[in-house]
Short mmCIF file of N, CA and C in Angstrom, two decimals:
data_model
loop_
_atom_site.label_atom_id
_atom_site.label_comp_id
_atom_site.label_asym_id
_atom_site.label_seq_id
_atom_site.Cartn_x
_atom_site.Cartn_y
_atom_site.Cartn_z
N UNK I 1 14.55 -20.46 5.69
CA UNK I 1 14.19 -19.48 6.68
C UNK I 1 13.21 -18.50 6.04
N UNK I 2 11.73 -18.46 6.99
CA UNK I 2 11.00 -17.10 6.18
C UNK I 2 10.96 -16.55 7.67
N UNK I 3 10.73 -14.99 7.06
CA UNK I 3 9.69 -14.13 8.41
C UNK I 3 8.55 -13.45 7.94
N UNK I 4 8.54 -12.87 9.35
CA UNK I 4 7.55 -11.65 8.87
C UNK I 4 7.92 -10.98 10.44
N UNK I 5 7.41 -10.10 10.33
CA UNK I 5 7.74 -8.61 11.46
C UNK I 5 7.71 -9.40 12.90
N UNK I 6 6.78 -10.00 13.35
CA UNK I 6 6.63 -10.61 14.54
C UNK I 6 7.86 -11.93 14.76
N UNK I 7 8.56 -12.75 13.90
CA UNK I 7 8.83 -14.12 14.08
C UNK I 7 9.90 -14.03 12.46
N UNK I 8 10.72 -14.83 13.33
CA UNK I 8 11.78 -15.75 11.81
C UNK I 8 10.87 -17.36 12.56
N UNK I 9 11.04 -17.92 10.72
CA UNK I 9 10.65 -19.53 11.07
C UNK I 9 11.76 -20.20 10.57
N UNK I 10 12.26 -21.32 10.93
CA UNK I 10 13.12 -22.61 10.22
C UNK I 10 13.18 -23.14 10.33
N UNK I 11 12.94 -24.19 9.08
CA UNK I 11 12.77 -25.45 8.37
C UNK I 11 13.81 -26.16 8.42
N UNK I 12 14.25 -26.88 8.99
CA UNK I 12 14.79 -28.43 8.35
C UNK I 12 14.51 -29.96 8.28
N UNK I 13 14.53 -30.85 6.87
CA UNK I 13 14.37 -31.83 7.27
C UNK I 13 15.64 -32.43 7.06
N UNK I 14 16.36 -33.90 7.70
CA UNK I 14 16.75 -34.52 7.18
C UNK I 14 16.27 -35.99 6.95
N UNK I 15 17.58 -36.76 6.29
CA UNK I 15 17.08 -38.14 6.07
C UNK I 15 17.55 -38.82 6.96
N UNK I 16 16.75 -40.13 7.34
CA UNK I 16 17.66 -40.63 8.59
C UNK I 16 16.28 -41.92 9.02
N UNK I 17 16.85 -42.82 9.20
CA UNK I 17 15.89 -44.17 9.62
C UNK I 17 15.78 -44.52 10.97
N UNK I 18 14.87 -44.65 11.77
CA UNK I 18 14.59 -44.45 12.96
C UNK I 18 15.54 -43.30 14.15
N UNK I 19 15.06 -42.25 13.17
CA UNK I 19 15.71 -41.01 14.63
C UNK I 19 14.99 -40.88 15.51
N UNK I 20 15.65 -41.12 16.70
CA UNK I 20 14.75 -40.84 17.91
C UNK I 20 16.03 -40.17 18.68
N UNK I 21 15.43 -39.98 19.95
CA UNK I 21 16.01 -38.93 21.06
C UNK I 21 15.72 -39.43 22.40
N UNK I 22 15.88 -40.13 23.20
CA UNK I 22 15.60 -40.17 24.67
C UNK I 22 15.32 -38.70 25.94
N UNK I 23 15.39 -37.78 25.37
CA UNK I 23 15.03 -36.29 25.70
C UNK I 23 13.59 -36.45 26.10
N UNK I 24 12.65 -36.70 27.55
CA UNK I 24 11.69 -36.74 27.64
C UNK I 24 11.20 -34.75 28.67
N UNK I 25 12.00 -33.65 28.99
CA UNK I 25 11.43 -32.81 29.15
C UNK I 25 12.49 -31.34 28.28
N UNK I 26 12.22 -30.46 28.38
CA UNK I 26 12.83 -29.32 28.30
C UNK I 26 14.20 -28.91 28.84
N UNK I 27 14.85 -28.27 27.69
CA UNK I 27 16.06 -28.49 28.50
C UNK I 27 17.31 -29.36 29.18
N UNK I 28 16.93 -30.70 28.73
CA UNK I 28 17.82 -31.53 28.95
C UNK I 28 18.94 -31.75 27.81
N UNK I 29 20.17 -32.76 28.48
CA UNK I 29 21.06 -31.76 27.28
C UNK I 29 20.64 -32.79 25.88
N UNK I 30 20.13 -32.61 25.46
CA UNK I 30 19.58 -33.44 24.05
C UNK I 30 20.91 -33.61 23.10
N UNK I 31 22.11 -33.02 23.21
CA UNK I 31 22.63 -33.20 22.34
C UNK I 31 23.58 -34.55 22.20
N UNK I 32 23.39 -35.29 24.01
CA UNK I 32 23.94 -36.38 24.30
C UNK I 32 23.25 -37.54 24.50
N UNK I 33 21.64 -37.38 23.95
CA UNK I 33 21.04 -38.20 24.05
C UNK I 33 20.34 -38.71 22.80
N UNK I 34 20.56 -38.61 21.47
CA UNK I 34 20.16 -39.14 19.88
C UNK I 34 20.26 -38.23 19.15
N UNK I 35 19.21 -38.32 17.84
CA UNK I 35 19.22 -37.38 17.33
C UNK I 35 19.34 -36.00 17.51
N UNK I 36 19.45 -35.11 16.80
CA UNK I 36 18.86 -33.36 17.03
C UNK I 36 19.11 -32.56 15.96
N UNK I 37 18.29 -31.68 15.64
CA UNK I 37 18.64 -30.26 15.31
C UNK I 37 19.29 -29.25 15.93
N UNK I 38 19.78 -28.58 15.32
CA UNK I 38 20.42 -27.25 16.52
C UNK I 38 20.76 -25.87 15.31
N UNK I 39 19.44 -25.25 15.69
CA UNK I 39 19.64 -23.73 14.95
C UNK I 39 20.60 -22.72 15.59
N UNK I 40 21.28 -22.04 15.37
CA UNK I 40 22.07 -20.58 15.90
C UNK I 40 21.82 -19.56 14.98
N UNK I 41 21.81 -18.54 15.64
CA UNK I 41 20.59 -17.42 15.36
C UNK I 41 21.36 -16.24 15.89
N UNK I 42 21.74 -15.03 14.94
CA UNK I 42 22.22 -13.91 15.98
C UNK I 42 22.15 -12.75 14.79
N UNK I 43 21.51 -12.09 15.69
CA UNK I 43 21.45 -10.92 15.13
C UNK I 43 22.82 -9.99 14.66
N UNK I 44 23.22 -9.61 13.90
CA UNK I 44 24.23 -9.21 13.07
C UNK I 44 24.98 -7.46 14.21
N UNK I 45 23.99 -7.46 15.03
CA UNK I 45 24.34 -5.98 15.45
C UNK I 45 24.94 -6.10 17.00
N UNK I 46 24.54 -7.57 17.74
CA UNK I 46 24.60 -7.51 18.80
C UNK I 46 25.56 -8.33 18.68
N UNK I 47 25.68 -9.39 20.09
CA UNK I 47 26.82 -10.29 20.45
C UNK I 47 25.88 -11.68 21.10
N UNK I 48 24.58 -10.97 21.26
CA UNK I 48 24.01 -12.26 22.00
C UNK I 48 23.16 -12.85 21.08
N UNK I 49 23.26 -14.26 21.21
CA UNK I 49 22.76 -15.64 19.92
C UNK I 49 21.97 -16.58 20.73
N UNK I 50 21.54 -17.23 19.89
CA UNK I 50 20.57 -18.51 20.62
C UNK I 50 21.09 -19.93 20.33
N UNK I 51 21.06 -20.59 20.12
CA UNK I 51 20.89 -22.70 20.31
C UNK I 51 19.90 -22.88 20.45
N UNK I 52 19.13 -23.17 19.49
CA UNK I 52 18.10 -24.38 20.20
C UNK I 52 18.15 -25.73 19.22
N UNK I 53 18.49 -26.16 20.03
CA UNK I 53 18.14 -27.86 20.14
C UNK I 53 17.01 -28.10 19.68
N UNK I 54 16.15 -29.19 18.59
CA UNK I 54 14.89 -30.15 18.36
C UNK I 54 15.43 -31.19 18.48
N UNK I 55 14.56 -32.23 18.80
CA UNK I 55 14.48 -33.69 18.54
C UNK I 55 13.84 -34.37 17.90
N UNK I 56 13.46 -35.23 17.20
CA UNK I 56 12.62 -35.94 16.05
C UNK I 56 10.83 -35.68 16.97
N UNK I 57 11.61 -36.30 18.66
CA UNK I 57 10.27 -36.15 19.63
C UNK I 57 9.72 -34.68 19.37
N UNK I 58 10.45 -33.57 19.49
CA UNK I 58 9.40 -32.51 19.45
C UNK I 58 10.23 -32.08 21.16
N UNK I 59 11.37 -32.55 21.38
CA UNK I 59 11.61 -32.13 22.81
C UNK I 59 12.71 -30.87 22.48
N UNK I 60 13.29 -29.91 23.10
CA UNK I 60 13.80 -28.45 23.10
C UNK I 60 15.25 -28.87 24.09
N UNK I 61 15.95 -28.20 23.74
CA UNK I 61 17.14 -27.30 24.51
C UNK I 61 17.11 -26.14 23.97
N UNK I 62 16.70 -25.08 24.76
CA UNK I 62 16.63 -23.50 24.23
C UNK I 62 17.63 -22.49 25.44
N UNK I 63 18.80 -22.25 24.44
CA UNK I 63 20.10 -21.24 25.22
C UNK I 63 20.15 -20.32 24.88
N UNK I 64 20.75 -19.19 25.62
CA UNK I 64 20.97 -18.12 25.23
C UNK I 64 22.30 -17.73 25.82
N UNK I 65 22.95 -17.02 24.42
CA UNK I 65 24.60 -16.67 24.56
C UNK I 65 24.73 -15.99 24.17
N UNK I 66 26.14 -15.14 24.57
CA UNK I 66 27.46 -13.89 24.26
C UNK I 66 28.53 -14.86 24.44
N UNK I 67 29.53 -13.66 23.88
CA UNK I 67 30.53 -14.55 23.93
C UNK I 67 31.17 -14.61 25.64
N UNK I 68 30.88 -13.75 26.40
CA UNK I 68 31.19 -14.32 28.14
C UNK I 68 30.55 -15.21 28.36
N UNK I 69 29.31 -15.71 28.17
CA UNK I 69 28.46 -16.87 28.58
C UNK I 69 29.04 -18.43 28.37
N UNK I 70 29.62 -18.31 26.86
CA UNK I 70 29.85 -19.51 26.31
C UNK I 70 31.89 -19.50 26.55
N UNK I 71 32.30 -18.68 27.32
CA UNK I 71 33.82 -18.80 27.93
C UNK I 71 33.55 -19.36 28.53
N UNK I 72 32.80 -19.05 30.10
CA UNK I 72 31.99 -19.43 31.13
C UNK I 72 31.96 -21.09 31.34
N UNK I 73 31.27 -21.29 29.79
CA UNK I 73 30.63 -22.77 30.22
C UNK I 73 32.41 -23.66 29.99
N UNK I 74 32.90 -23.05 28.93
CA UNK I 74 33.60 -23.96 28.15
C UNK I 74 35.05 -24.05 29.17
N UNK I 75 35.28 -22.19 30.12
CA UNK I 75 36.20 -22.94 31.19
C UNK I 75 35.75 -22.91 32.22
N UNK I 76 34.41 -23.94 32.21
CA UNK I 76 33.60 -24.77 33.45
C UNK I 76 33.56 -23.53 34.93
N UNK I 77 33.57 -22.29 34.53
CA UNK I 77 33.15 -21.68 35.67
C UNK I 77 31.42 -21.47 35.31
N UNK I 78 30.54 -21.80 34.78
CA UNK I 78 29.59 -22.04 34.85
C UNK I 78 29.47 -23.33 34.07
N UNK I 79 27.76 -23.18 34.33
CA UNK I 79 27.00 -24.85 34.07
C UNK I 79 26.08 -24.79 32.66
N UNK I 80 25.95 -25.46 31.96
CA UNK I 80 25.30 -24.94 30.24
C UNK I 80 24.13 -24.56 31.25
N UNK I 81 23.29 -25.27 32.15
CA UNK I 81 21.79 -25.21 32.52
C UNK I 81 21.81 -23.79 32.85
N UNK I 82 23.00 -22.44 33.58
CA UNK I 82 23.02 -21.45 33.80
C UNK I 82 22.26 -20.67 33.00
N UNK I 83 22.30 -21.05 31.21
CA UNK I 83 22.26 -20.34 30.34
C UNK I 83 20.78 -20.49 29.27
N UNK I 84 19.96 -21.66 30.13
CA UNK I 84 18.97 -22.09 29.27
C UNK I 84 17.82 -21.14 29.80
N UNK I 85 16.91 -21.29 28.57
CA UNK I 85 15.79 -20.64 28.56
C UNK I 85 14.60 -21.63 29.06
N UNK I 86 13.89 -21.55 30.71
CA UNK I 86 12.96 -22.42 30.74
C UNK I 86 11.47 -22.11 30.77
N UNK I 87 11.81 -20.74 30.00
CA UNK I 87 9.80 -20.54 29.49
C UNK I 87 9.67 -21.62 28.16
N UNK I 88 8.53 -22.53 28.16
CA UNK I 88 8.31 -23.47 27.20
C UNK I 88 7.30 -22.73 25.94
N UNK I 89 7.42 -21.63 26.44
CA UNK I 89 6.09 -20.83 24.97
C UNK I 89 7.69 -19.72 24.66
N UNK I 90 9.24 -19.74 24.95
CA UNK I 90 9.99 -19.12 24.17
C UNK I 90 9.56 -19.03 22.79
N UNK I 91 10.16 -20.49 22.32
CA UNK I 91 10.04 -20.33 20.84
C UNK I 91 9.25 -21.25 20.52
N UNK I 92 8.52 -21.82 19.48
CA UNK I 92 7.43 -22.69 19.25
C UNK I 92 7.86 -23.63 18.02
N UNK I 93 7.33 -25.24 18.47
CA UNK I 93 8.30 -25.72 17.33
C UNK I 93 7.21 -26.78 17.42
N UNK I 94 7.74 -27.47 15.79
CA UNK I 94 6.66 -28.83 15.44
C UNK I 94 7.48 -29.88 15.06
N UNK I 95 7.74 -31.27 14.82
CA UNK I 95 8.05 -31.94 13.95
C UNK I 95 7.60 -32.85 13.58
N UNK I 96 8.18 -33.55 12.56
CA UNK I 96 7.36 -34.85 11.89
C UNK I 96 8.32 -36.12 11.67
N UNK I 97 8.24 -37.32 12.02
CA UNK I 97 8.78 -38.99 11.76
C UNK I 97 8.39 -39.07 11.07
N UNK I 98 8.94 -39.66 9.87
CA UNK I 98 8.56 -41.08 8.47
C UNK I 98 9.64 -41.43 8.83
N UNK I 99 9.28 -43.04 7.83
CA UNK I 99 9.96 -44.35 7.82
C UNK I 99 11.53 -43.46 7.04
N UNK I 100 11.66 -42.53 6.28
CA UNK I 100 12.74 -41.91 5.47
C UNK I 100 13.49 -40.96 5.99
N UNK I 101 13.14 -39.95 7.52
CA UNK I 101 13.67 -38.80 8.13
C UNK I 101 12.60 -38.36 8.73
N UNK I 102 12.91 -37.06 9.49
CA UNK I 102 12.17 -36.54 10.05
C UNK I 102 12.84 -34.82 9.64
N UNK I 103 11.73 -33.57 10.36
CA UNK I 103 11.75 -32.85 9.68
C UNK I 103 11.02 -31.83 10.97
N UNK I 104 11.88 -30.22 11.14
CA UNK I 104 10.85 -30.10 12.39
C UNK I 104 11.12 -27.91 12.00
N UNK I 105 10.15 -27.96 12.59
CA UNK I 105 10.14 -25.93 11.81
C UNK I 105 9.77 -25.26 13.47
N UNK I 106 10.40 -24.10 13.55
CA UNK I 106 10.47 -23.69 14.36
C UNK I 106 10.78 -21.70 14.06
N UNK I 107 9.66 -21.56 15.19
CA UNK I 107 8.90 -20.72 14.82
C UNK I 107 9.88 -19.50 16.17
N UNK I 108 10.40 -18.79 15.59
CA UNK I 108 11.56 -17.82 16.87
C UNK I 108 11.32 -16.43 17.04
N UNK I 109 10.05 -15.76 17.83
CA UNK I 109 9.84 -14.51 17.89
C UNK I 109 10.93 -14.09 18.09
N UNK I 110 10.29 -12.15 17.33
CA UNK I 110 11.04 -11.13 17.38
C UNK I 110 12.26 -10.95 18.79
N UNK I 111 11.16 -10.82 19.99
CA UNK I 111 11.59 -10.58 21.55
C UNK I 111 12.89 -11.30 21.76
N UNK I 112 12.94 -12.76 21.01
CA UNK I 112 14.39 -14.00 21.35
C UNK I 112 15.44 -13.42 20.56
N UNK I 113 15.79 -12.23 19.54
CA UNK I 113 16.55 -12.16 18.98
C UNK I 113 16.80 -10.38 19.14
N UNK I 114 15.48 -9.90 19.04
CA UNK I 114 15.79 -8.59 19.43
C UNK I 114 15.62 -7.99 20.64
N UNK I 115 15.59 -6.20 20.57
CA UNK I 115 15.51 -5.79 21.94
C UNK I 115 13.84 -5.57 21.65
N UNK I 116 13.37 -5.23 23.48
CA UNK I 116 11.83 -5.53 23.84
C UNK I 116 10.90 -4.36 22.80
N UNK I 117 10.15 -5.01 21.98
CA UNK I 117 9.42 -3.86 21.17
C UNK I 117 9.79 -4.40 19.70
N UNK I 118 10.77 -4.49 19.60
CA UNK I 118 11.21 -4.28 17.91
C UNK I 118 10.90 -5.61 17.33
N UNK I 119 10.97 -5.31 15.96
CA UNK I 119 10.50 -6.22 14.85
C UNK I 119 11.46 -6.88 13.52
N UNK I 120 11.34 -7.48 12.80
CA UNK I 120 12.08 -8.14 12.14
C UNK I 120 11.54 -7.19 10.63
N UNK I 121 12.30 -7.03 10.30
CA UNK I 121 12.40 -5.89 8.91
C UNK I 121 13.39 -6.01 7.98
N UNK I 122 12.90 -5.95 6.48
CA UNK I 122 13.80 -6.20 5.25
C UNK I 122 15.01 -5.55 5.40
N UNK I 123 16.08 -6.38 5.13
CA UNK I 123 17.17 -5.65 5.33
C UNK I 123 18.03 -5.89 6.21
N UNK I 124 17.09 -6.14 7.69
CA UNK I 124 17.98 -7.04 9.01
C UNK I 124 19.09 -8.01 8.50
N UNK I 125 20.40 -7.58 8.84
CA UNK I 125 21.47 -8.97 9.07
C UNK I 125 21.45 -9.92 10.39
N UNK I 126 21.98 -11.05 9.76
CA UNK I 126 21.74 -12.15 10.52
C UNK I 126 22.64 -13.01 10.15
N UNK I 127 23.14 -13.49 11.28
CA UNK I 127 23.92 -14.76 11.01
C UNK I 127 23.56 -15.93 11.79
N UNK I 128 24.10 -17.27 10.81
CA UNK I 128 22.91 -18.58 11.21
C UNK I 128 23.74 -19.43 10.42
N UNK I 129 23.29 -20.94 11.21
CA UNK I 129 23.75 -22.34 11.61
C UNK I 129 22.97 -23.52 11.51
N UNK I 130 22.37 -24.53 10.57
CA UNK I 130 21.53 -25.25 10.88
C UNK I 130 22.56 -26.60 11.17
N UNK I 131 23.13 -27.34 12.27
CA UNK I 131 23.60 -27.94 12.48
C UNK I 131 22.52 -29.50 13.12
N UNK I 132 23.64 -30.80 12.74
CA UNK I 132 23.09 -31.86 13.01
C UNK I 132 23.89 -33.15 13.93
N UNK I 133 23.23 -33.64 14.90
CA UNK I 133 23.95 -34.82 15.70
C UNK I 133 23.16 -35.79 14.84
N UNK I 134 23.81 -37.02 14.35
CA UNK I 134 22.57 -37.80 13.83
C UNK I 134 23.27 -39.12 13.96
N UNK I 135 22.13 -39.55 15.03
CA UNK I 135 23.54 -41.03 15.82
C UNK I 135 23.11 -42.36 14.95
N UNK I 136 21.91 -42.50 14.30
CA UNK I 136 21.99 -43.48 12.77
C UNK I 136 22.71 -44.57 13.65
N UNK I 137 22.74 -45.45 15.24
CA UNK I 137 22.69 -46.75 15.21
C UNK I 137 24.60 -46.71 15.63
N UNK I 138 25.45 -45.88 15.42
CA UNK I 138 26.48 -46.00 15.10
C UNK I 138 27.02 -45.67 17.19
N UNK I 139 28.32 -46.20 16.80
CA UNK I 139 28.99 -45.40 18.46
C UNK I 139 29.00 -44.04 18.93
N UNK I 140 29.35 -43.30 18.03
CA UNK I 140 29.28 -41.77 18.06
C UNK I 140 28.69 -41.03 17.17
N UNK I 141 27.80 -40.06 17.43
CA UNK I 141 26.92 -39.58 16.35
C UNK I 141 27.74 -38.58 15.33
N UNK I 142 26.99 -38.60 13.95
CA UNK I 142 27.43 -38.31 12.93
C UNK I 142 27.33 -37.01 13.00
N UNK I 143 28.33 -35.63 12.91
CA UNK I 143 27.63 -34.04 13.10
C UNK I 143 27.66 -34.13 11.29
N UNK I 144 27.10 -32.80 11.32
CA UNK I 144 27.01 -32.04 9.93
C UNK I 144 26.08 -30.90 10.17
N UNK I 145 26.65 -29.87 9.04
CA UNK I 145 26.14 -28.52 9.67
C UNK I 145 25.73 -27.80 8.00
N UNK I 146 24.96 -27.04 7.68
CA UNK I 146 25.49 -26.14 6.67
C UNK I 146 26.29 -25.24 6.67
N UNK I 147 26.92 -24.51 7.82
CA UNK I 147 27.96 -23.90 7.29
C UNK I 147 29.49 -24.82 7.28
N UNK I 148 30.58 -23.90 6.91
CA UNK I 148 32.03 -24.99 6.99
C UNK I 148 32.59 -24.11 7.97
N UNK I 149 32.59 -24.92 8.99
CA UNK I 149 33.67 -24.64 10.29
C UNK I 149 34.91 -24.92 10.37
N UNK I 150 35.11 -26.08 9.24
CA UNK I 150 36.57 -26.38 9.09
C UNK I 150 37.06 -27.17 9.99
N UNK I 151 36.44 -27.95 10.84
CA UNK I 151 36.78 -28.94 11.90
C UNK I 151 36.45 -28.20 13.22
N UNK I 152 36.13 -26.83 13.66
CA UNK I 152 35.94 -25.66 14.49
C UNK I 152 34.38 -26.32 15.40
N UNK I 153 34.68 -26.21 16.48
CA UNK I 153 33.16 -25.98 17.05
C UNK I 153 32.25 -25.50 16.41
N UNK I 154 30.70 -25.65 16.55
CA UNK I 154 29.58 -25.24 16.25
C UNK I 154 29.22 -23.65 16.40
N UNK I 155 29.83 -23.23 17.51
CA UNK I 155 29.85 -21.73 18.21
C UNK I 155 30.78 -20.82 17.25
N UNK I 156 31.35 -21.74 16.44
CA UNK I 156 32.06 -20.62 15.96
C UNK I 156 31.75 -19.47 14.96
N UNK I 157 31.52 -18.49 15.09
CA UNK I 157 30.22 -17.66 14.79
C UNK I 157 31.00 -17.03 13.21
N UNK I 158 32.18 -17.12 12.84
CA UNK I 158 32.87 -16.61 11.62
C UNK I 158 32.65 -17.44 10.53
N UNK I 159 32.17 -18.69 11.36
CA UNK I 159 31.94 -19.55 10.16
C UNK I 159 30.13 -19.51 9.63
N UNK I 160 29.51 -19.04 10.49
CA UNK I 160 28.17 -19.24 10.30
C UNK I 160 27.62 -18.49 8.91
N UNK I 161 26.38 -18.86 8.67
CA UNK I 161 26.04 -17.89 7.43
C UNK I 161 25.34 -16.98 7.74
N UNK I 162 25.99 -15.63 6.71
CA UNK I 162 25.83 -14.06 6.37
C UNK I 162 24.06 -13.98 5.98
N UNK I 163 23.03 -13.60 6.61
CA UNK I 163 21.48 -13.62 5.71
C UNK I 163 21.39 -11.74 5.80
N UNK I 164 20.44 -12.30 4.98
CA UNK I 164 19.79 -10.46 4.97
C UNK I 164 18.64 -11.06 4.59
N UNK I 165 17.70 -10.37 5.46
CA UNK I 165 16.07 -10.55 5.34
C UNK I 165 15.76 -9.42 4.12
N UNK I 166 15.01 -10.30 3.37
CA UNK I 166 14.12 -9.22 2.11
C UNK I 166 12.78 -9.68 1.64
#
């Protein structure tokens, strides 16, 4: 993860032999359709966090959550689509295929994490998730995350990692 005042960026690649994604627009739920990335992102002061979804394609699921949002979905009085973000210039993302993995950076203005105006500054806490579906050919896709959830959902925000921007 780097920033600068305007934007946090993040990097991940992994390894993995033909990852693909059947995800052909925005917003679809990518996480049931191949590969993916999935960053979580939250500012240390507030309650509201992001998800976004990549695909090897370069295709998005971009959410936005509190913890009422994600009760909501989980006891089905709302719909995940309630909660997605469908401006396609939100956050800005790239990735790359080889024959060995793929690898995709994503670029998350200030505005998606803070309030309207403010900037990203040394010192900001943050907590963050680089999590992975990686279906590698198999029946059910393989997760893995950097933080340890301990068998816990992805959302679970106690497990995520502590940053401080410097």
């Amino acid at each position: 993860m780097t920033w600068e005042p305007a934007a946090l960026v993040v990097d991940f690649c992994f390894v993995a032999t033909a990852a693909c994604n059947s995800a052909r627009r925005l917003n679809e739920r990518t996480h049931l359709l191949g590969d993916v990335g999935e960053i979580f992102l939250q500012c240390a002061e507030n309650d509201r966090y992001v998800e976004i979804h990549v695909t090897p394609e370069n295709q998005r699921l971009q959410l936005e959550w509190n913890s009422e949002r994600f009760e909501a979905v989980r006891n089905k009085r709302a719909a995940l689509e309630d909660f997605a973000i469908a401006d396609p210039n939100w956050v800005q993302t790239c990735t790359a295929v080889a024959s060995t993995g793929w690898s995709a950076s994503v670029r998350i203005p200030a505005a998606v994490l803070l309030e309207e105006g403010a900037v990203f500054h040394g010192g900001a806490r943050l907590l963050a998730a680089v999590c992975r579906y990686d279906c590698g050919g198999g029946d059910k896709p393989v997760l893995s995350t950097t933080a340890n959830f301990g068998g816990q959902p992805f959302h679970t925000r106690t497990a995520w990692h502590r940053a401080r921007l410097s």
